[in-house]
Coordinates of C-alpha atoms in Angstrom, one line a residue:
M1 CA -68.7 31.1 -96.6
K2 CA -71.4 28.3 -97.7
K3 CA -68.7 26.9 -99.9
R4 CA -66.1 27.4 -97.3
L5 CA -68.4 25.7 -95.1
A6 CA -68.8 22.6 -97.4
R7 CA -65.3 21.9 -97.6
L8 CA -64.0 21.5 -94.7
V9 CA -67.1 19.3 -93.5
A10 CA -66.2 17.2 -97.2
I11 CA -62.4 17.1 -95.4
G12 CA -63.9 16.1 -92.0
I13 CA -65.4 14.1 -93.5
S14 CA -63.0 12.5 -95.7
L15 CA -61.0 12.3 -92.4
I16 CA -63.3 10.0 -90.0
M17 CA -63.7 8.5 -93.7
M18 CA -59.7 7.2 -93.4
F19 CA -59.2 7.1 -90.1
L20 CA -62.6 4.9 -90.3
V21 CA -60.1 2.4 -93.5
V22 CA -56.7 2.9 -92.3
E23 CA -57.2 2.1 -88.0
P24 CA -58.8 -1.0 -88.9
V25 CA -56.5 -2.7 -90.6
W26 CA -53.4 -1.1 -88.2
A27 CA -56.2 -2.2 -86.3
T28 CA -55.6 -6.1 -86.6
N29 CA -52.6 -5.6 -87.9
I30 CA -50.9 -5.2 -84.3
S31 CA -54.0 -7.5 -82.9
D32 CA -52.5 -10.3 -85.2
L33 CA -49.5 -10.0 -83.8
E34 CA -50.7 -9.6 -80.9
K35 CA -52.2 -13.0 -81.1
E36 CA -48.4 -14.2 -82.2
K37 CA -47.1 -13.3 -79.9
E38 CA -49.4 -15.3 -77.1
R39 CA -49.1 -18.2 -79.0
I40 CA -45.5 -17.6 -79.2
E41 CA -44.9 -17.2 -75.5
Q42 CA -47.7 -20.2 -74.7
Q43 CA -45.7 -22.8 -76.9
K44 CA -42.8 -21.6 -74.4
R45 CA -45.3 -21.8 -71.2
E46 CA -45.4 -25.1 -73.0
A47 CA -42.1 -25.5 -73.8
D48 CA -41.0 -24.2 -70.0
E49 CA -43.3 -27.3 -68.3
R50 CA -41.4 -30.3 -70.9
K51 CA -38.1 -28.5 -70.0
K52 CA -38.9 -28.7 -66.1
Q53 CA -40.3 -33.3 -67.1
E54 CA -37.3 -33.8 -68.9
Q55 CA -34.9 -31.9 -66.2
A56 CA -37.2 -34.1 -63.7
N57 CA -36.4 -37.6 -65.4
Y58 CA -32.4 -36.8 -65.8
N59 CA -32.9 -35.8 -62.7
S60 CA -34.5 -39.4 -61.7
A61 CA -32.2 -41.3 -63.8
S62 CA -28.8 -39.7 -62.9
G63 CA -29.7 -40.9 -59.0
K64 CA -30.5 -43.8 -61.0
V65 CA -26.8 -43.9 -62.3
D66 CA -25.5 -43.2 -59.2
S67 CA -27.0 -46.3 -57.6
I68 CA -26.4 -48.6 -59.9
Q69 CA -22.9 -47.7 -59.9
S70 CA -22.5 -48.2 -56.5
E71 CA -23.2 -51.5 -57.0
V72 CA -20.9 -51.7 -59.0
D73 CA -18.7 -50.3 -57.4
E74 CA -19.2 -52.8 -54.8
I75 CA -19.1 -55.6 -56.6
E76 CA -16.5 -54.7 -58.3
G77 CA -14.3 -55.4 -54.5
E78 CA -16.1 -58.8 -54.1
I79 CA -15.1 -59.8 -57.8
D80 CA -11.3 -58.3 -56.6
E81 CA -11.6 -59.8 -53.2
I82 CA -12.7 -63.8 -54.6
D83 CA -10.0 -63.7 -57.2
A84 CA -7.5 -62.0 -54.5
A85 CA -9.2 -65.9 -52.2
L86 CA -9.3 -67.6 -55.3
V87 CA -5.6 -67.3 -56.3
E88 CA -4.8 -68.1 -53.3
T89 CA -6.2 -71.0 -53.0
L90 CA -5.2 -72.6 -56.5
A91 CA -1.9 -71.6 -55.1
S92 CA -2.4 -73.9 -52.0
V93 CA -3.3 -76.7 -54.3
E94 CA -0.8 -77.0 -56.9
M95 CA 2.1 -76.1 -53.9
I96 CA -0.4 -78.8 -51.5
K97 CA 0.1 -81.3 -54.8
E98 CA 3.5 -80.5 -55.0
D99 CA 3.8 -81.5 -51.2
I100 CA 1.9 -84.6 -51.9
S101 CA 4.5 -85.8 -54.4
A102 CA 6.8 -84.8 -51.9
K103 CA 5.4 -87.1 -50.0
E104 CA 4.8 -89.7 -52.4
V105 CA 8.6 -90.6 -53.3
Q106 CA 9.5 -90.3 -50.0
I107 CA 7.1 -92.9 -49.1
E108 CA 8.3 -95.3 -52.2
E109 CA 12.1 -94.5 -51.5
T110 CA 11.0 -95.2 -47.7
S111 CA 9.4 -98.8 -48.6
Q112 CA 12.1 -99.7 -51.0
D113 CA 14.6 -98.9 -47.7
L114 CA 12.2 -101.4 -46.1
V115 CA 12.2 -103.9 -48.2
K116 CA 16.0 -103.6 -47.9
A117 CA 15.6 -103.5 -43.9
Q118 CA 13.4 -106.8 -44.2
E119 CA 15.0 -109.0 -46.0
I120 CA 18.4 -107.8 -44.7
E121 CA 16.7 -108.7 -41.1
Q122 CA 15.3 -111.9 -42.6
E123 CA 19.2 -112.4 -44.1
Q124 CA 20.9 -112.2 -40.5
Y125 CA 17.9 -113.8 -39.0
E126 CA 18.2 -117.3 -40.8
S127 CA 22.7 -116.8 -40.8
M128 CA 21.9 -117.4 -36.9
K129 CA 19.6 -119.7 -37.5
L130 CA 21.5 -121.7 -40.3
R131 CA 25.0 -121.6 -37.3
I132 CA 22.7 -122.0 -34.6
R133 CA 21.2 -125.3 -36.4
F134 CA 24.8 -126.0 -37.0
M135 CA 26.1 -125.7 -33.3
Y136 CA 22.9 -126.9 -31.8
E137 CA 20.8 -128.7 -33.8
K138 CA 23.1 -130.2 -36.6
G139 CA 23.4 -134.9 -35.5
D140 CA 24.3 -135.1 -31.9
V141 CA 26.6 -132.1 -32.0
T142 CA 26.7 -131.3 -28.0
Y143 CA 28.5 -129.6 -25.2
L144 CA 29.6 -133.5 -24.2
Q145 CA 30.7 -133.7 -27.3
L146 CA 32.9 -130.0 -28.0
L147 CA 34.4 -130.7 -24.7
L148 CA 35.7 -133.9 -25.5
E149 CA 37.2 -132.5 -28.7
S150 CA 38.8 -130.0 -27.5
Q151 CA 42.6 -131.2 -25.8
G152 CA 41.9 -129.2 -22.9
F153 CA 39.7 -127.3 -20.0
G154 CA 41.3 -122.9 -21.5
E155 CA 40.6 -124.8 -25.2
M156 CA 37.1 -126.3 -24.4
V157 CA 35.5 -122.5 -22.3
N158 CA 37.2 -120.5 -25.2
K159 CA 35.3 -122.5 -27.2
V160 CA 32.2 -121.8 -25.0
E161 CA 33.0 -118.1 -24.8
Y162 CA 33.0 -118.0 -28.1
V163 CA 29.9 -119.7 -28.9
E164 CA 28.4 -117.4 -26.2
K165 CA 29.4 -114.4 -28.1
L166 CA 28.7 -115.7 -31.6
Y167 CA 25.4 -116.6 -30.4
E168 CA 25.3 -112.8 -28.1
Y169 CA 26.3 -111.0 -31.5
D170 CA 24.1 -112.6 -33.7
Q171 CA 21.4 -111.9 -30.7
R172 CA 22.4 -107.9 -31.4
K173 CA 22.7 -108.1 -34.7
L174 CA 19.1 -109.3 -35.3
E175 CA 18.3 -106.7 -32.8
E176 CA 19.4 -103.6 -34.1
Y177 CA 18.2 -104.7 -37.6
Q178 CA 14.7 -105.4 -35.7
I179 CA 15.3 -101.5 -34.7
A180 CA 16.1 -100.3 -38.1
R181 CA 13.1 -102.6 -39.5
Q182 CA 11.3 -100.4 -37.1
A183 CA 12.1 -97.3 -37.6
V184 CA 11.7 -97.4 -41.8
E185 CA 8.2 -98.4 -41.1
D186 CA 7.6 -95.7 -38.3
L187 CA 9.3 -93.8 -41.0
K188 CA 6.5 -94.6 -43.6
Q189 CA 3.5 -94.5 -41.3
K190 CA 4.1 -90.7 -40.4
L191 CA 4.5 -90.4 -44.6
E192 CA 1.3 -92.3 -45.0
D193 CA 0.0 -90.5 -42.8
E194 CA 0.9 -87.2 -44.0
H195 CA 0.3 -88.0 -47.3
S196 CA -3.3 -88.3 -46.2
E197 CA -3.9 -85.4 -44.3
L198 CA -2.1 -83.6 -47.0
E199 CA -5.2 -85.4 -49.8
A200 CA -7.1 -83.8 -47.1
Q201 CA -6.1 -80.9 -47.1
K202 CA -5.8 -81.2 -50.9
H203 CA -9.6 -82.5 -51.2
E204 CA -11.0 -78.9 -48.8
L205 CA -8.6 -76.5 -51.1
E206 CA -9.9 -77.7 -54.0
E207 CA -14.1 -77.5 -52.7
E208 CA -13.7 -73.9 -51.6
Q209 CA -11.8 -73.5 -55.5
E210 CA -15.8 -75.2 -56.2
S211 CA -17.0 -72.9 -54.6
L212 CA -15.0 -69.5 -55.0
E213 CA -15.2 -70.4 -59.0
I214 CA -18.8 -70.8 -58.4
I215 CA -19.6 -67.2 -56.0
L216 CA -17.0 -65.6 -58.6
A217 CA -19.7 -66.4 -61.5
D218 CA -22.1 -65.3 -60.0
K219 CA -20.8 -62.4 -59.0
K220 CA -19.2 -61.6 -62.4
Q221 CA -23.2 -62.6 -63.5
T222 CA -25.2 -59.7 -61.0
Y223 CA -21.5 -57.7 -61.7
D224 CA -22.9 -57.7 -66.1
N225 CA -26.3 -57.5 -64.9
Y226 CA -25.8 -53.7 -63.4
E227 CA -23.4 -52.6 -66.1
V228 CA -26.3 -54.1 -68.1
Q229 CA -28.7 -51.5 -66.1
L230 CA -26.7 -48.6 -65.6
A231 CA -25.5 -48.4 -69.4
K232 CA -28.8 -47.9 -69.8
A233 CA -29.3 -45.5 -67.3
K234 CA -26.5 -43.3 -68.4
Q235 CA -28.4 -43.6 -71.7
E236 CA -31.4 -42.5 -70.3
A237 CA -29.8 -39.7 -68.3
A238 CA -28.6 -39.2 -72.1
V239 CA -31.5 -38.6 -74.0
Y240 CA -33.6 -36.3 -71.1
K241 CA -30.0 -34.2 -71.4
A242 CA -30.0 -34.2 -74.8
N243 CA -34.2 -33.4 -74.3
I244 CA -32.4 -30.4 -70.9
R245 CA -30.9 -28.6 -74.4
K246 CA -33.5 -29.7 -76.8
Q247 CA -36.1 -27.9 -74.4
N248 CA -33.4 -24.4 -73.8
D249 CA -32.8 -24.3 -77.5
E250 CA -36.4 -23.9 -78.5
I251 CA -37.1 -22.0 -75.7
K252 CA -34.2 -19.6 -76.0
K253 CA -35.4 -19.3 -79.9
L254 CA -39.2 -18.7 -78.7
E255 CA -37.8 -16.3 -76.1
A256 CA -36.2 -14.9 -79.6
A257 CA -39.5 -14.9 -81.8
A258 CA -41.4 -13.0 -78.7
A259 CA -39.5 -10.4 -78.7
Q260 CA -39.2 -10.7 -82.5
K261 CA -42.9 -9.6 -82.0
Q262 CA -42.9 -7.4 -79.6
S263 CA -40.7 -5.0 -81.4
E264 CA -42.8 -6.2 -84.3
I265 CA -45.7 -4.8 -81.9
D266 CA -43.7 -1.1 -80.3
K267 CA -42.8 -0.7 -85.0
A268 CA -46.2 -1.2 -85.8
K269 CA -47.9 0.7 -83.1
K270 CA -45.4 3.7 -83.4
A271 CA -45.6 3.4 -87.3
Q272 CA -49.3 3.9 -86.3
E273 CA -48.6 7.2 -84.6
E274 CA -46.5 8.4 -87.5
A275 CA -49.1 8.2 -90.4
K276 CA -52.1 9.2 -88.3
R277 CA -49.9 12.5 -86.5
A278 CA -49.4 12.5 -91.1
Q279 CA -52.0 12.2 -91.4
E280 CA -53.4 14.3 -89.5
E281 CA -51.0 17.0 -90.5
A282 CA -51.6 16.5 -94.1
L283 CA -54.8 17.2 -94.0
R284 CA -54.3 20.0 -91.6
R285 CA -52.0 21.8 -93.7
Q286 CA -55.0 20.4 -96.9
A287 CA -57.8 22.2 -94.8
E288 CA -55.7 25.6 -94.5
S289 CA -54.5 25.9 -97.5
D290 CA -58.4 25.4 -98.4
S291 CA -59.1 27.6 -96.5
A292 CA -57.1 30.1 -97.4
K293 CA -57.4 29.9 -101.1
E294 CA -61.4 29.8 -100.1
S295 CA -60.8 33.2 -98.2
S296 CA -58.9 34.4 -101.5
G297 CA -61.5 33.7 -103.9
G298 CA -58.8 30.9 -105.8
G299 CA -59.1 27.2 -106.6
S300 CA -57.2 24.0 -107.4
S301 CA -58.5 22.2 -110.2
G302 CA -57.1 19.5 -108.6
S303 CA -54.8 16.6 -110.2
S304 CA -55.4 13.3 -110.8
S305 CA -54.1 12.2 -107.1
G306 CA -57.6 14.6 -105.9
S307 CA -55.9 17.2 -103.4
S308 CA -58.6 19.0 -104.3
N309 CA -61.0 15.5 -103.3
G310 CA -60.3 15.9 -99.1
Y311 CA -56.2 13.9 -100.2
A312 CA -53.0 15.1 -98.9
S313 CA -50.8 16.2 -101.1
A314 CA -46.9 14.4 -101.5
S315 CA -45.4 17.7 -100.7
S316 CA -47.9 17.6 -97.4
Y317 CA -45.3 14.4 -96.5
S318 CA -42.4 15.9 -96.5
G319 CA -40.1 15.7 -93.4
S320 CA -42.2 12.9 -91.6
G321 CA -39.9 10.1 -91.6
S322 CA -37.4 8.7 -94.4
K323 CA -38.6 9.8 -98.0
G324 CA -40.0 5.7 -98.5
Q325 CA -42.4 6.0 -95.0
Q326 CA -43.7 9.1 -96.8
I327 CA -44.2 7.5 -99.9
A328 CA -45.7 5.0 -98.0
N329 CA -48.1 7.1 -96.1
Y330 CA -48.8 9.2 -98.7
A331 CA -50.1 5.9 -100.3
C332 CA -51.9 4.5 -97.8
Q333 CA -54.6 7.9 -97.3
F334 CA -56.0 6.5 -100.1
I335 CA -56.8 2.5 -99.2
G336 CA -60.9 1.7 -100.5
N337 CA -60.6 4.2 -103.8
P338 CA -61.2 1.3 -106.3
Y339 CA -59.6 -0.2 -108.7
V340 CA -59.8 0.8 -111.9
P341 CA -57.9 -1.8 -114.7
G342 CA -55.3 0.3 -117.5
G343 CA -56.3 3.0 -114.3
T344 CA -53.6 5.5 -112.8
S345 CA -56.1 8.1 -111.2
L346 CA -55.4 7.5 -106.8
T347 CA -58.8 8.7 -106.5
E348 CA -61.2 8.0 -109.2
G349 CA -59.2 4.0 -109.7
A350 CA -56.0 2.8 -110.5
D351 CA -55.0 -0.8 -111.5
C352 CA -51.7 -2.0 -109.5
S353 CA -48.5 -1.0 -111.7
G354 CA -51.0 2.9 -112.3
F355 CA -51.3 3.0 -108.1
V356 CA -47.2 2.5 -108.1
W357 CA -46.7 4.5 -111.2
R358 CA -48.2 7.1 -109.6
V359 CA -47.8 7.1 -106.4
Y360 CA -44.4 7.5 -108.0
K361 CA -45.7 10.2 -109.6
D362 CA -47.0 12.7 -107.3
F363 CA -43.1 12.3 -105.8
G364 CA -41.1 13.0 -108.3
Y365 CA -39.7 9.6 -109.7
S366 CA -40.3 8.2 -112.7
V367 CA -40.7 3.9 -112.8
P368 CA -41.7 1.1 -115.5
R369 CA -46.0 1.1 -115.9
T370 CA -46.5 -2.4 -115.7
S371 CA -45.8 -4.6 -113.7
Y372 CA -43.5 -6.5 -115.2
S373 CA -41.5 -3.8 -115.8
L374 CA -40.9 -2.5 -112.0
R375 CA -39.3 -6.8 -111.3
S376 CA -36.0 -4.7 -113.0
A377 CA -36.7 -1.4 -111.5
G378 CA -34.5 0.6 -109.2
T379 CA -32.4 -2.1 -107.1
G380 CA -33.1 -5.0 -106.1
V381 CA -33.2 -6.1 -102.6
S382 CA -34.0 -9.2 -100.3
Y383 CA -37.3 -9.6 -98.0
S384 CA -35.7 -9.7 -95.1
E385 CA -33.6 -5.6 -96.4
A386 CA -37.6 -4.6 -97.1
Q387 CA -38.4 -0.6 -95.9
P388 CA -41.3 1.4 -96.5
G389 CA -41.9 2.5 -100.3
D390 CA -40.3 -0.5 -101.7
V391 CA -42.0 -1.6 -104.7
V392 CA -42.8 -6.0 -104.2
C393 CA -43.1 -7.7 -107.1
Y394 CA -45.6 -10.8 -107.4
A395 CA -46.2 -12.8 -110.7
G396 CA -48.7 -10.1 -112.4
H397 CA -49.3 -8.3 -109.7
V398 CA -46.8 -5.4 -107.5
G399 CA -47.6 -3.0 -104.4
I400 CA -45.9 -1.3 -102.1
Y401 CA -44.1 -1.7 -98.5
I402 CA -45.6 0.1 -96.2
G403 CA -43.8 -2.0 -93.0
N404 CA -44.7 -4.8 -90.3
G405 CA -44.5 -7.7 -93.5
Q406 CA -48.0 -5.1 -95.1
I407 CA -48.7 -3.8 -98.6
V408 CA -50.4 -1.4 -99.6
H409 CA -51.8 -2.0 -103.1
A410 CA -54.5 -2.1 -105.6
S411 CA -56.0 -5.3 -105.5
T412 CA -59.1 -6.4 -107.6
Q413 CA -61.8 -4.7 -107.9
R414 CA -63.3 -6.5 -106.0
T415 CA -61.4 -5.2 -102.8
G416 CA -59.6 -2.1 -103.9
I417 CA -56.8 -0.3 -102.9
K418 CA -55.9 -1.9 -99.4
I419 CA -53.3 -3.2 -96.8
T420 CA -52.8 -6.9 -97.1
H421 CA -49.8 -9.3 -96.1
A422 CA -46.5 -8.9 -97.3
T423 CA -46.3 -12.8 -98.2
Y424 CA -50.7 -13.7 -99.3
K425 CA -48.6 -15.5 -101.7
E426 CA -45.0 -15.9 -103.4
I427 CA -42.5 -12.8 -104.1
L428 CA -40.1 -12.7 -106.6
S429 CA -38.7 -9.5 -106.7
V430 CA -38.4 -6.4 -103.8
R431 CA -36.9 -3.1 -105.4
R432 CA -36.1 0.2 -104.2
I433 CA -36.6 3.7 -105.6
V434 CA -35.6 6.3 -103.7

C-alpha cells in the first residue's frame, strides 16, 4: 500500500514538474507571439496615421492643382482673346499700309495731273496775253486803225465782233483751265488729307499692336509661371498618391501579418491545450497502469524512455493528433532532463542526435544516430512546410519540430533538453520521417 502511494505521489510530482517546465515554455511562446502581434498592430496604427496625413496632403495638393488649373484656363482664354485682337490689329495695319500706298500713288498721279493742268493754264494764259498784246498793245494798232483799215462799216463791225469773241473765248478757256486746276488741287488736298488720316490710324494701330504684344508677352509669362506651378503641384499630388498606395500596401501587409500572428497564437494555444490534454491523458494512463501493476503485485523494469519513472510511454500518445504531433508531444515530456554527450536515454541524458534517435525508436522508427547522417534521412521539405515531428537539421545539431516555429532538442550540458525557436541559428534542412 505504501509502495502504491509512493508511486502515485511520484506520478503527481512528475505531472507538476512537467507543467512547471512545459507550461512556462508555451506561455513564453504565446506571450512572445502576442507581443509580436501588438508590435505589428502598433505599426499598422502608425501606418494608418501616415496614410491619413498623406491623404490630407494629397487633398491639399489636388485642391491646389484645381485652383492653378482654373488660373491656367483663364489665362489661356485671355491669351486667345489677345491673340485674336493682335491678329486683327496686324491685319488692319497691313490694310492701312496698302491704303496708304494706294493713296500715295493717287497723290503722285494727281500731282502730275496738277502740274499738267497748271502748265496748260499757263500756256493758255500766255497765248491769251500774246493775242491781246498783238491786238491791243503792238505799236499804235488801235480800234481806230482797225476801223480805218476796214473796207466798210460792216467789215469793221465784223472785225470788232471777232476780236470780242476771240477775247471771250480766251477768257472762257482760261476760266475752264482755272476750274480744272482748282479741281485737281482740291483732289490733291483731299488725297493728302486722307493720306494724313491713314497715317494717323496706322500710328494708332501700331501703338495698339505694341501694347497688345506687351500684354500678350506678360500673359504668356504668367501662363508659363502657372504651368510650372501646375506641373509642380501635379508632381506633389502624384507623390502623395504614390505614398498613399504604398501606405495601403503596407497596411494590408501588416493586417495580413497581424492575422497570421493571431493564427499562430490560436494554433499555439490549441497546441498547448492539446499537449496538456495529451500529457494528462498519458500520465492518467500511466497512473492507472502502475496502479494495476501494484494491485497485481507486478512491476516493470522500465526502459530507457523511463515510463516507470513517471513518463508516459510512446504508445499512450496514439490517437492524439497526427503521428508527427504524437512524436512532438511525447518528446516534450522530457524537457528539463540532462544533456549527456553520446547518451541516448530520455531520462538519464542524451545528446541532440541521441535524443532524436531514441524518440523515434520508441515509436518504432529507425533513424541515423548522428546529426550529420540525419540530414539525409526521410524526405526533405522546406522550413515553411515544416510540421510537428519533422527533424530540423543544423550544422552539428538536430532537433524535433513541435510547431509554431519551435523545436524541442537536447541543447547543451548547461541547459539540457529544452524548447527553442527553430530559427535561432541557420537551418540546413528539414527532414520528414513519418
